Amino acid sequence: MDALTKPLTCFKAYDIRGRLGEELNPDIAYRVGRAFAEVLKASRVVIGRDVRPSSEELSQALAKGLVDAGVEVLDLGLSGTEETYFAVTHLDADGGICVTASHNPMDYNGMKMVQRGSAPIGNDDGMAAIKALAESGGFAPVGAGGKVTDVSGTRAAYVAKLMEFVDVSALTPMKVLVNAGNGAAGPTFDAIAEALAQAGAPLEFVRVDHVPDGSFPNGIPNPLLDENQPKTADPVVAHGADIGVAWDGDFDRCFFFDHEGGFIPGEYVVGLLAEAFLAKEPGEKIVHDPRVIWATQEIVAKMGGKAIQSRCGHSHIKQVMRDTGAVYGGEMSAHHYFRDFMACDSGMIPWLLVVELLCRRGESLKDVMAERRAAYPSSGEVNFRVEDTGPMIAKIEAEYAPKAEGRDDTDGLSLDFGAWRFNLRASNTEPLLRLNIEARGDAALVAEKLAEMRTLIEG
């Protein structure tokens, strides 16, 4: 196969993302399949795909590339990214690829990859080599023995694994509204709901935008965006639900709403899930990112656990979890990772744990969160478009570092002033500065410092 005349821009540090057409197309997907198989010396590879029409075409080309490399393709069909992660380990495969654009615009698609053991692939352990081989086209001759095997029945084992995370006997009657956003979550959720019903769970579910539809008639599912939140918040109130749950397109992120339709910021969900684990397993390790930390650290300390800080990003969190044996890791971006789920992220496990915890506590999500949000108010992540981030970070550092009581450089610049702290990071993919501010019981201080830093950044 001929070498490409241009480098592949769809390759990122830990996955593939690009605009359909020149950046990502069936020819490139075929090349990725051939290169993935050769670099990983794979004989069996799991593939899954989200609901977008382009995902089916790309996954077919990807499968052909793998088959031409002599690989048995284990095809999950329409599924979530976490189902690919699960199947790689469950089926003892050499790797897995989920074709998904998650929450990106309609003219984008991508691939999320893992190697044996569902471990992430980065530039140092395969991604750079896969890119180089895909670009060069210098593949080995077409191999024999390649084939496609339908393994969509693996979902039953996946559901059984998730049921291990919830104690059905602790559940009390609760109405849960779920919004799949017409993404891949609907069929998988239905399988989980059926298992819960068979186990006697007294839960009632209300489904919104549930049927998979790659045209996304109700908008691309990304509940993190303010403008998308009423799509879940309003039905929660209208149906009198106790809690609302929404997912993005490949449901590797999970978002929560209280019974009044209030959105729960991701940084507080990390503490909630830490509590869920530590209530059952005191003394366990909990991994968190460095952006907003105080609420999580307090809960972990109070419940006898050990908080461990990691750089942001799934590859870093997963590696720290594997290195330390931590039971759970969470990011404020709504990615949640579980030791007993291959140290991988899941968007289905979190809502099971939160529902059980609320049942055990006998409190509403709103009441539980109100206490924590008052104790540690946060700005949420505020993004600033800055073309040259380095000098701006240096400017902020020069202004604030001399006054700080503590400093941390785990990921970006974190400065602690006792009553408040901030984390400032440059985006890895866009000309953006990402700012998070938190305080101890003083929301006005958060607002004051945000205004102060906004003036400094925007001029």
GROMACS .gro file of C-alpha atoms in nm:
model
  459
    1MET     CA    1   0.000   0.000   0.000
    2ASP     CA    2   0.139   0.342  -0.093
    3ALA     CA    3   0.260   0.589   0.166
    4LEU     CA    4   0.039   0.886   0.239
    5THR     CA    5   0.148   1.223   0.104
    6LYS     CA    6   0.039   1.396   0.427
    7PRO     CA    7   0.078   1.296   0.792
    8LEU     CA    8  -0.231   1.163   0.969
    9THR     CA    9  -0.361   1.448   1.182
   10CYS     CA   10  -0.635   1.235   1.339
   11PHE     CA   11  -0.385   1.064   1.571
   12LYS     CA   12  -0.379   1.223   1.916
   13ALA     CA   13  -0.172   1.121   2.219
   14TYR     CA   14  -0.410   0.844   2.331
   15ASP     CA   15  -0.684   0.811   2.069
   16ILE     CA   16  -0.792   0.906   1.717
   17ARG     CA   17  -1.021   1.200   1.642
   18GLY     CA   18  -1.074   1.387   1.319
   19ARG     CA   19  -1.307   1.550   1.071
   20LEU     CA   20  -1.467   1.308   0.828
   21GLY     CA   21  -1.318   1.320   0.482
   22GLU     CA   22  -0.954   1.417   0.466
   23GLU     CA   23  -0.872   1.358   0.835
   24LEU     CA   24  -1.064   1.033   0.883
   25ASN     CA   25  -1.216   0.811   0.615
   26PRO     CA   26  -1.249   0.439   0.531
   27ASP     CA   27  -0.902   0.425   0.375
   28ILE     CA   28  -0.747   0.563   0.695
   29ALA     CA   29  -0.960   0.327   0.906
   30TYR     CA   30  -0.832   0.034   0.699
   31ARG     CA   31  -0.475   0.150   0.752
   32VAL     CA   32  -0.537   0.181   1.127
   33GLY     CA   33  -0.660  -0.179   1.137
   34ARG     CA   34  -0.355  -0.311   0.952
   35ALA     CA   35  -0.114  -0.108   1.164
   36PHE     CA   36  -0.287  -0.188   1.495
   37ALA     CA   37  -0.263  -0.560   1.424
   38GLU     CA   38   0.105  -0.549   1.325
   39VAL     CA   39   0.228  -0.322   1.603
   40LEU     CA   40   0.044  -0.516   1.874
   41LYS     CA   41   0.117  -0.852   1.707
   42ALA     CA   42  -0.252  -0.919   1.756
   43SER     CA   43  -0.442  -1.229   1.656
   44ARG     CA   44  -0.780  -1.138   1.815
   45VAL     CA   45  -0.915  -0.780   1.836
   46VAL     CA   46  -1.248  -0.654   1.969
   47ILE     CA   47  -1.426  -0.376   1.781
   48GLY     CA   48  -1.739  -0.182   1.874
   49ARG     CA   49  -1.906   0.129   1.738
   50ASP     CA   50  -2.138   0.408   1.836
   51VAL     CA   51  -2.463   0.503   1.662
   52ARG     CA   52  -2.336   0.748   1.398
   53PRO     CA   53  -2.384   0.641   1.036
   54SER     CA   54  -2.016   0.703   0.966
   55SER     CA   55  -1.920   0.469   1.249
   56GLU     CA   56  -2.063   0.168   1.068
   57GLU     CA   57  -1.872   0.249   0.749
   58LEU     CA   58  -1.549   0.315   0.939
   59SER     CA   59  -1.582   0.002   1.151
   60GLN     CA   60  -1.631  -0.209   0.838
   61ALA     CA   61  -1.311  -0.067   0.687
   62LEU     CA   62  -1.131  -0.111   1.018
   63ALA     CA   63  -1.244  -0.474   1.035
   64LYS     CA   64  -1.121  -0.537   0.679
   65GLY     CA   65  -0.780  -0.399   0.770
   66LEU     CA   66  -0.764  -0.628   1.072
   67VAL     CA   67  -0.885  -0.930   0.875
   68ASP     CA   68  -0.626  -0.865   0.602
   69ALA     CA   69  -0.365  -0.875   0.878
   70GLY     CA   70  -0.485  -1.225   0.968
   71VAL     CA   71  -0.681  -1.115   1.276
   72GLU     CA   72  -1.002  -1.261   1.413
   73VAL     CA   73  -1.224  -0.957   1.463
   74LEU     CA   74  -1.457  -0.993   1.762
   75ASP     CA   75  -1.744  -0.763   1.662
   76LEU     CA   76  -1.965  -0.617   1.936
   77GLY     CA   77  -2.174  -0.411   1.694
   78LEU     CA   78  -2.351  -0.108   1.843
   79SER     CA   79  -2.208  -0.068   2.193
   80GLY     CA   80  -2.044   0.166   2.439
   81THR     CA   81  -1.673   0.224   2.469
   82GLU     CA   82  -1.670   0.055   2.808
   83GLU     CA   83  -1.819  -0.258   2.653
   84THR     CA   84  -1.513  -0.274   2.427
   85TYR     CA   85  -1.288  -0.236   2.732
   86PHE     CA   86  -1.475  -0.515   2.910
   87ALA     CA   87  -1.477  -0.751   2.612
   88VAL     CA   88  -1.100  -0.723   2.557
   89THR     CA   89  -1.032  -0.870   2.901
   90HIS     CA   90  -1.336  -1.098   2.917
   91LEU     CA   91  -1.259  -1.256   2.578
   92ASP     CA   92  -0.881  -1.254   2.636
   93ALA     CA   93  -0.823  -1.049   2.321
   94ASP     CA   94  -0.501  -0.873   2.223
   95GLY     CA   95  -0.665  -0.532   2.200
   96GLY     CA   96  -0.980  -0.341   2.122
   97ILE     CA   97  -1.102  -0.043   1.921
   98CYS     CA   98  -1.431   0.142   1.960
   99VAL     CA   99  -1.526   0.363   1.666
  100THR     CA  100  -1.687   0.665   1.828
  101ALA     CA  101  -1.702   1.041   1.809
  102SER     CA  102  -1.855   1.059   2.158
  103HIS     CA  103  -1.984   1.418   2.194
  104ASN     CA  104  -1.798   1.572   1.898
  105PRO     CA  105  -1.979   1.749   1.609
  106MET     CA  106  -2.158   1.548   1.340
  107ASP     CA  107  -1.878   1.583   1.087
  108TYR     CA  108  -1.627   1.414   1.322
  109ASN     CA  109  -1.550   1.061   1.423
  110GLY     CA  110  -1.272   0.879   1.605
  111MET     CA  111  -1.142   0.562   1.766
  112LYS     CA  112  -1.061   0.472   2.125
  113MET     CA  113  -0.804   0.196   2.159
  114VAL     CA  114  -0.677  -0.038   2.428
  115GLN     CA  115  -0.424  -0.317   2.430
  116ARG     CA  116  -0.426  -0.654   2.608
  117GLY     CA  117  -0.569  -0.632   2.958
  118SER     CA  118  -0.772  -0.327   2.851
  119ALA     CA  119  -0.468  -0.108   2.918
  120PRO     CA  120  -0.453   0.229   2.738
  121ILE     CA  121  -0.221   0.283   2.443
  122GLY     CA  122  -0.007   0.596   2.436
  123ASN     CA  123   0.268   0.726   2.212
  124ASP     CA  124   0.533   0.546   2.418
  125ASP     CA  125   0.370   0.205   2.399
  126GLY     CA  126   0.227   0.178   2.051
  127MET     CA  127   0.029   0.481   1.931
  128ALA     CA  128   0.325   0.652   1.762
  129ALA     CA  129   0.424   0.324   1.594
  130ILE     CA  130   0.067   0.259   1.475
  131LYS     CA  131   0.056   0.611   1.327
  132ALA     CA  132   0.392   0.573   1.152
  133LEU     CA  133   0.300   0.238   0.997
  134ALA     CA  134  -0.045   0.359   0.890
  135GLU     CA  135   0.119   0.657   0.717
  136SER     CA  136   0.390   0.457   0.545
  137GLY     CA  137   0.161   0.179   0.424
  138GLY     CA  138   0.453  -0.059   0.462
  139PHE     CA  139   0.241  -0.348   0.581
  140ALA     CA  140   0.331  -0.715   0.573
  141PRO     CA  141   0.162  -0.920   0.300
  142VAL     CA  142  -0.208  -0.990   0.348
  143GLY     CA  143  -0.237  -1.273   0.597
  144ALA     CA  144  -0.453  -1.582   0.607
  145GLY     CA  145  -0.702  -1.681   0.874
  146GLY     CA  146  -0.864  -1.347   0.933
  147LYS     CA  147  -1.237  -1.348   0.999
  148VAL     CA  148  -1.517  -1.157   1.172
  149THR     CA  149  -1.699  -1.318   1.466
  150ASP     CA  150  -2.019  -1.173   1.613
  151VAL     CA  151  -1.966  -1.138   1.990
  152SER     CA  152  -2.261  -0.908   2.064
  153GLY     CA  153  -2.376  -1.169   2.316
  154THR     CA  154  -2.089  -1.055   2.539
  155ARG     CA  155  -2.325  -0.788   2.675
  156ALA     CA  156  -2.477  -1.045   2.912
  157ALA     CA  157  -2.140  -1.099   3.082
  158TYR     CA  158  -2.082  -0.724   3.092
  159VAL     CA  159  -2.416  -0.670   3.267
  160ALA     CA  160  -2.337  -0.948   3.514
  161LYS     CA  161  -2.008  -0.773   3.594
  162LEU     CA  162  -2.183  -0.442   3.658
  163MET     CA  163  -2.433  -0.609   3.889
  164GLU     CA  164  -2.140  -0.698   4.116
  165PHE     CA  165  -2.105  -0.326   4.197
  166VAL     CA  166  -2.452  -0.284   4.349
  167ASP     CA  167  -2.615  -0.442   4.654
  168VAL     CA  168  -2.973  -0.484   4.534
  169SER     CA  169  -3.091  -0.565   4.888
  170ALA     CA  170  -2.997  -0.208   4.992
  171LEU     CA  171  -3.215  -0.045   4.728
  172THR     CA  172  -3.542   0.125   4.821
  173PRO     CA  173  -3.817   0.249   4.587
  174MET     CA  174  -3.684   0.525   4.364
  175LYS     CA  175  -3.787   0.681   4.033
  176VAL     CA  176  -3.486   0.732   3.804
  177LEU     CA  177  -3.508   0.931   3.482
  178VAL     CA  178  -3.246   0.837   3.222
  179ASN     CA  179  -3.155   1.032   2.909
  180ALA     CA  180  -2.953   0.838   2.652
  181GLY     CA  181  -2.945   1.134   2.414
  182ASN     CA  182  -3.032   0.897   2.124
  183GLY     CA  183  -2.678   0.762   2.158
  184ALA     CA  184  -2.553   0.410   2.222
  185ALA     CA  185  -2.662   0.394   2.587
  186GLY     CA  186  -3.026   0.289   2.536
  187PRO     CA  187  -2.994  -0.084   2.458
  188THR     CA  188  -2.719  -0.135   2.715
  189PHE     CA  189  -2.922   0.042   2.983
  190ASP     CA  190  -3.223  -0.176   2.902
  191ALA     CA  191  -3.016  -0.489   2.960
  192ILE     CA  192  -2.900  -0.353   3.298
  193ALA     CA  193  -3.255  -0.251   3.394
  194GLU     CA  194  -3.379  -0.601   3.310
  195ALA     CA  195  -3.111  -0.757   3.531
  196LEU     CA  196  -3.203  -0.523   3.816
  197ALA     CA  197  -3.572  -0.613   3.781
  198GLN     CA  198  -3.494  -0.984   3.784
  199ALA     CA  199  -3.291  -0.931   4.103
  200GLY     CA  200  -3.590  -0.758   4.264
  201ALA     CA  201  -3.468  -0.398   4.256
  202PRO     CA  202  -3.760  -0.164   4.345
  203LEU     CA  203  -3.657   0.098   4.090
  204GLU     CA  204  -3.884   0.271   3.839
  205PHE     CA  205  -3.726   0.409   3.523
  206VAL     CA  206  -3.841   0.689   3.295
  207ARG     CA  207  -3.663   0.688   2.958
  208VAL     CA  208  -3.600   1.006   2.754
  209ASP     CA  209  -3.446   1.023   2.402
  210HIS     CA  210  -3.383   0.654   2.448
  211VAL     CA  211  -3.383   0.507   2.098
  212PRO     CA  212  -3.041   0.511   1.922
  213ASP     CA  213  -3.054   0.752   1.628
  214GLY     CA  214  -2.734   0.861   1.458
  215SER     CA  215  -2.899   1.175   1.321
  216PHE     CA  216  -2.936   1.296   1.683
  217PRO     CA  217  -3.279   1.458   1.638
  218ASN     CA  218  -3.254   1.609   1.987
  219GLY     CA  219  -2.897   1.734   1.948
  220ILE     CA  220  -2.561   1.567   2.000
  221PRO     CA  221  -2.557   1.428   2.355
  222ASN     CA  222  -2.317   1.628   2.570
  223PRO     CA  223  -2.485   1.699   2.907
  224LEU     CA  224  -2.181   1.893   3.028
  225LEU     CA  225  -2.291   2.191   2.815
  226ASP     CA  226  -2.525   2.429   2.996
  227GLU     CA  227  -2.756   2.457   2.697
  228ASN     CA  228  -2.810   2.079   2.690
  229GLN     CA  229  -2.894   2.031   3.056
  230PRO     CA  230  -3.265   2.128   3.037
  231LYS     CA  231  -3.315   1.823   2.811
  232THR     CA  232  -3.275   1.613   3.127
  233ALA     CA  233  -3.357   1.864   3.401
  234ASP     CA  234  -3.705   1.952   3.272
  235PRO     CA  235  -3.828   1.591   3.236
  236VAL     CA  236  -3.693   1.507   3.582
  237VAL     CA  237  -3.926   1.769   3.730
  238ALA     CA  238  -4.215   1.689   3.497
  239HIS     CA  239  -4.209   1.318   3.586
  240GLY     CA  240  -4.142   1.371   3.957
  241ALA     CA  241  -3.824   1.165   3.939
  242ASP     CA  242  -3.595   1.133   4.240
  243ILE     CA  243  -3.281   1.161   4.028
  244GLY     CA  244  -3.182   1.217   3.665
  245VAL     CA  245  -2.899   1.046   3.477
  246ALA     CA  246  -2.768   1.144   3.133
  247TRP     CA  247  -2.488   1.014   2.912
  248ASP     CA  248  -2.281   1.128   2.617
  249GLY     CA  249  -2.281   0.942   2.284
  250ASP     CA  250  -2.066   0.643   2.380
  251PHE     CA  251  -2.176   0.662   2.748
  252ASP     CA  252  -1.829   0.663   2.898
  253ARG     CA  253  -1.935   0.976   3.089
  254CYS     CA  254  -2.231   0.997   3.326
  255PHE     CA  255  -2.405   1.312   3.453
  256PHE     CA  256  -2.643   1.362   3.746
  257PHE     CA  257  -2.942   1.585   3.820
  258ASP     CA  258  -3.129   1.617   4.151
  259HIS     CA  259  -3.508   1.593   4.187
  260GLU     CA  260  -3.548   1.965   4.120
  261GLY     CA  261  -3.351   1.939   3.796
  262GLY     CA  262  -3.033   2.082   3.946
  263PHE     CA  263  -2.716   1.973   3.767
  264ILE     CA  264  -2.449   1.820   3.992
  265PRO     CA  265  -2.097   1.937   3.892
  266GLY     CA  266  -1.853   1.654   3.832
  267GLU     CA  267  -1.612   1.751   4.107
  268TYR     CA  268  -1.877   1.672   4.370
  269VAL     CA  269  -1.968   1.341   4.208
  270VAL     CA  270  -1.608   1.224   4.264
  271GLY     CA  271  -1.655   1.268   4.639
  272LEU     CA  272  -1.992   1.094   4.624
  273LEU     CA  273  -1.845   0.787   4.457
  274ALA     CA  274  -1.547   0.790   4.692
  275GLU     CA  275  -1.795   0.774   4.979
  276ALA     CA  276  -1.983   0.487   4.813
  277PHE     CA  277  -1.667   0.276   4.801
  278LEU     CA  278  -1.523   0.374   5.138
  279ALA     CA  279  -1.853   0.297   5.312
  280LYS     CA  280  -1.805  -0.062   5.198
  281GLU     CA  281  -1.426  -0.082   5.198
  282PRO     CA  282  -1.267   0.152   5.455
  283GLY     CA  283  -0.899   0.227   5.407
  284GLU     CA  284  -0.906   0.201   5.029
  285LYS     CA  285  -0.717   0.439   4.801
  286ILE     CA  286  -0.905   0.697   4.593
  287VAL     CA  287  -0.745   0.873   4.293
  288HIS     CA  288  -0.851   1.226   4.196
  289ASP     CA  289  -0.730   1.488   3.951
  290PRO     CA  290  -0.572   1.817   4.073
  291ARG     CA  291  -0.832   2.065   3.951
  292VAL     CA  292  -1.084   2.072   4.239
  293ILE     CA  293  -0.977   1.861   4.535
  294TRP     CA  294  -1.081   1.979   4.880
  295ALA     CA  295  -1.430   1.826   4.902
  296THR     CA  296  -1.300   1.490   4.783
  297GLN     CA  297  -0.998   1.493   5.012
  298GLU     CA  298  -1.215   1.574   5.313
  299ILE     CA  299  -1.456   1.288   5.246
  300VAL     CA  300  -1.174   1.040   5.187
  301ALA     CA  301  -0.995   1.145   5.508
  302LYS     CA  302  -1.318   1.141   5.710
  303MET     CA  303  -1.394   0.786   5.594
  304GLY     CA  304  -1.045   0.653   5.659
  305GLY     CA  305  -0.931   0.629   5.299
  306LYS     CA  306  -0.619   0.756   5.127
  307ALA     CA  307  -0.646   1.024   4.858
  308ILE     CA  308  -0.394   1.005   4.574
  309GLN     CA  309  -0.354   1.283   4.319
  310SER     CA  310  -0.294   1.214   3.951
  311ARG     CA  311  -0.249   1.418   3.637
  312CYS     CA  312  -0.568   1.472   3.437
  313GLY     CA  313  -0.653   1.233   3.157
  314HIS     CA  314  -0.761   0.873   3.136
  315SER     CA  315  -0.418   0.728   3.065
  316HIS     CA  316  -0.265   0.894   3.373
  317ILE     CA  317  -0.552   0.803   3.606
  318LYS     CA  318  -0.557   0.444   3.485
  319GLN     CA  319  -0.183   0.406   3.532
  320VAL     CA  320  -0.191   0.548   3.886
  321MET     CA  321  -0.478   0.313   3.970
  322ARG     CA  322  -0.290   0.014   3.835
  323ASP     CA  323   0.026   0.120   4.020
  324THR     CA  324  -0.145   0.179   4.355
  325GLY     CA  325  -0.435  -0.065   4.347
  326ALA     CA  326  -0.681   0.220   4.414
  327VAL     CA  327  -1.043   0.106   4.419
  328TYR     CA  328  -1.175   0.413   4.237
  329GLY     CA  329  -1.051   0.715   4.045
  330GLY     CA  330  -1.251   1.016   3.933
  331GLU     CA  331  -1.217   1.332   3.726
  332MET     CA  332  -1.438   1.638   3.742
  333SER     CA  333  -1.493   1.592   3.366
  334ALA     CA  334  -1.731   1.304   3.456
  335HIS     CA  335  -1.489   1.022   3.380
  336HIS     CA  336  -1.495   0.760   3.655
  337TYR     CA  337  -1.259   0.462   3.680
  338PHE     CA  338  -1.294   0.138   3.873
  339ARG     CA  339  -1.028  -0.107   3.985
  340ASP     CA  340  -1.266  -0.402   3.950
  341PHE     CA  341  -1.354  -0.294   3.597
  342MET     CA  342  -1.001  -0.332   3.456
  343ALA     CA  343  -0.914   0.012   3.602
  344CYS     CA  344  -1.121   0.149   3.313
  345ASP     CA  345  -1.385   0.418   3.294
  346SER     CA  346  -1.755   0.345   3.293
  347GLY     CA  347  -2.065   0.560   3.259
  348MET     CA  348  -2.300   0.289   3.386
  349ILE     CA  349  -2.133   0.191   3.715
  350PRO     CA  350  -2.156   0.545   3.864
  351TRP     CA  351  -2.535   0.573   3.858
  352LEU     CA  352  -2.572   0.228   4.014
  353LEU     CA  353  -2.344   0.332   4.300
  354VAL     CA  354  -2.509   0.672   4.349
  355VAL     CA  355  -2.859   0.525   4.358
  356GLU     CA  356  -2.750   0.267   4.616
  357LEU     CA  357  -2.575   0.530   4.830
  358LEU     CA  358  -2.883   0.757   4.830
  359CYS     CA  359  -3.102   0.463   4.926
  360ARG     CA  360  -2.870   0.378   5.214
  361ARG     CA  361  -2.859   0.737   5.336
  362GLY     CA  362  -3.229   0.800   5.291
  363GLU     CA  363  -3.155   1.149   5.165
  364SER     CA  364  -3.212   1.327   4.837
  365LEU     CA  365  -2.923   1.399   4.602
  366LYS     CA  366  -2.999   1.769   4.641
  367ASP     CA  367  -2.960   1.760   5.020
  368VAL     CA  368  -2.641   1.555   5.008
  369MET     CA  369  -2.486   1.787   4.751
  370ALA     CA  370  -2.603   2.113   4.913
  371GLU     CA  371  -2.391   2.045   5.219
  372ARG     CA  372  -2.078   1.973   5.015
  373ARG     CA  373  -2.124   2.259   4.771
  374ALA     CA  374  -2.165   2.501   5.060
  375ALA     CA  375  -1.856   2.366   5.236
  376TYR     CA  376  -1.637   2.384   4.924
  377PRO     CA  377  -1.783   2.614   4.658
  378SER     CA  378  -1.620   2.587   4.317
  379SER     CA  379  -1.609   2.796   4.002
  380GLY     CA  380  -1.632   2.494   3.776
  381GLU     CA  381  -1.390   2.487   3.485
  382VAL     CA  382  -1.368   2.826   3.314
  383ASN     CA  383  -1.197   2.835   2.975
  384PHE     CA  384  -1.012   3.133   2.829
  385ARG     CA  385  -0.900   3.150   2.466
  386VAL     CA  386  -0.533   3.240   2.478
  387GLU     CA  387  -0.318   3.195   2.167
  388ASP     CA  388   0.010   3.169   2.357
  389THR     CA  389  -0.060   3.004   2.692
  390GLY     CA  390   0.298   2.985   2.823
  391PRO     CA  391   0.354   3.359   2.884
  392MET     CA  392   0.007   3.397   3.037
  393ILE     CA  393   0.068   3.115   3.285
  394ALA     CA  394   0.402   3.280   3.371
  395LYS     CA  395   0.220   3.611   3.425
  396ILE     CA  396  -0.032   3.447   3.662
  397GLU     CA  397   0.247   3.267   3.843
  398ALA     CA  398   0.443   3.589   3.894
  399GLU     CA  399   0.134   3.760   4.033
  400TYR     CA  400   0.013   3.488   4.270
  401ALA     CA  401   0.296   3.248   4.357
  402PRO     CA  402   0.472   3.484   4.604
  403LYS     CA  403   0.152   3.502   4.812
  404ALA     CA  404   0.075   3.129   4.810
  405GLU     CA  405   0.098   2.902   5.113
  406GLY     CA  406   0.139   2.593   4.898
  407ARG     CA  407   0.218   2.499   4.542
  408ASP     CA  408   0.163   2.185   4.335
  409ASP     CA  409   0.279   2.122   3.978
  410THR     CA  410   0.125   1.779   3.922
  411ASP     CA  411  -0.073   1.910   3.626
  412GLY     CA  412  -0.055   2.280   3.544
  413LEU     CA  413  -0.010   2.539   3.818
  414SER     CA  414  -0.192   2.484   4.149
  415LEU     CA  415  -0.155   2.746   4.422
  416ASP     CA  416  -0.308   2.721   4.771
  417PHE     CA  417  -0.382   3.036   4.974
  418GLY     CA  418  -0.543   2.868   5.274
  419ALA     CA  419  -0.894   3.005   5.225
  420TRP     CA  420  -0.891   2.941   4.849
  421ARG     CA  421  -0.688   2.775   4.577
  422PHE     CA  422  -0.675   2.754   4.199
  423ASN     CA  423  -0.551   2.522   3.928
  424LEU     CA  424  -0.453   2.665   3.589
  425ARG     CA  425  -0.375   2.438   3.295
  426ALA     CA  426  -0.315   2.479   2.924
  427SER     CA  427  -0.532   2.263   2.700
  428ASN     CA  428  -0.343   1.989   2.516
  429THR     CA  429  -0.556   2.026   2.204
  430GLU     CA  430  -0.676   2.387   2.181
  431PRO     CA  431  -0.539   2.740   2.248
  432LEU     CA  432  -0.719   2.748   2.584
  433LEU     CA  433  -0.637   2.810   2.946
  434ARG     CA  434  -0.852   2.608   3.187
  435LEU     CA  435  -0.907   2.764   3.530
  436ASN     CA  436  -1.065   2.610   3.840
  437ILE     CA  437  -1.108   2.795   4.170
  438GLU     CA  438  -1.239   2.661   4.501
  439ALA     CA  439  -1.275   2.803   4.851
  440ARG     CA  440  -1.355   2.692   5.203
  441GLY     CA  441  -1.718   2.782   5.268
  442ASP     CA  442  -1.705   3.118   5.088
  443ALA     CA  443  -1.879   3.133   4.750
  444ALA     CA  444  -1.831   3.511   4.738
  445LEU     CA  445  -1.455   3.460   4.757
  446VAL     CA  446  -1.469   3.224   4.458
  447ALA     CA  447  -1.659   3.486   4.258
  448GLU     CA  448  -1.418   3.760   4.367
  449LYS     CA  449  -1.107   3.565   4.271
  450LEU     CA  450  -1.258   3.452   3.941
  451ALA     CA  451  -1.332   3.814   3.849
  452GLU     CA  452  -0.982   3.915   3.956
  453MET     CA  453  -0.812   3.643   3.749
  454ARG     CA  454  -1.042   3.703   3.453
  455THR     CA  455  -0.928   4.065   3.443
  456LEU     CA  456  -0.564   3.956   3.457
  457ILE     CA  457  -0.609   3.704   3.174
  458GLU     CA  458  -0.841   3.899   2.947
  459GLY     CA  459  -0.682   4.236   3.016
   0.00000   0.00000   0.00000
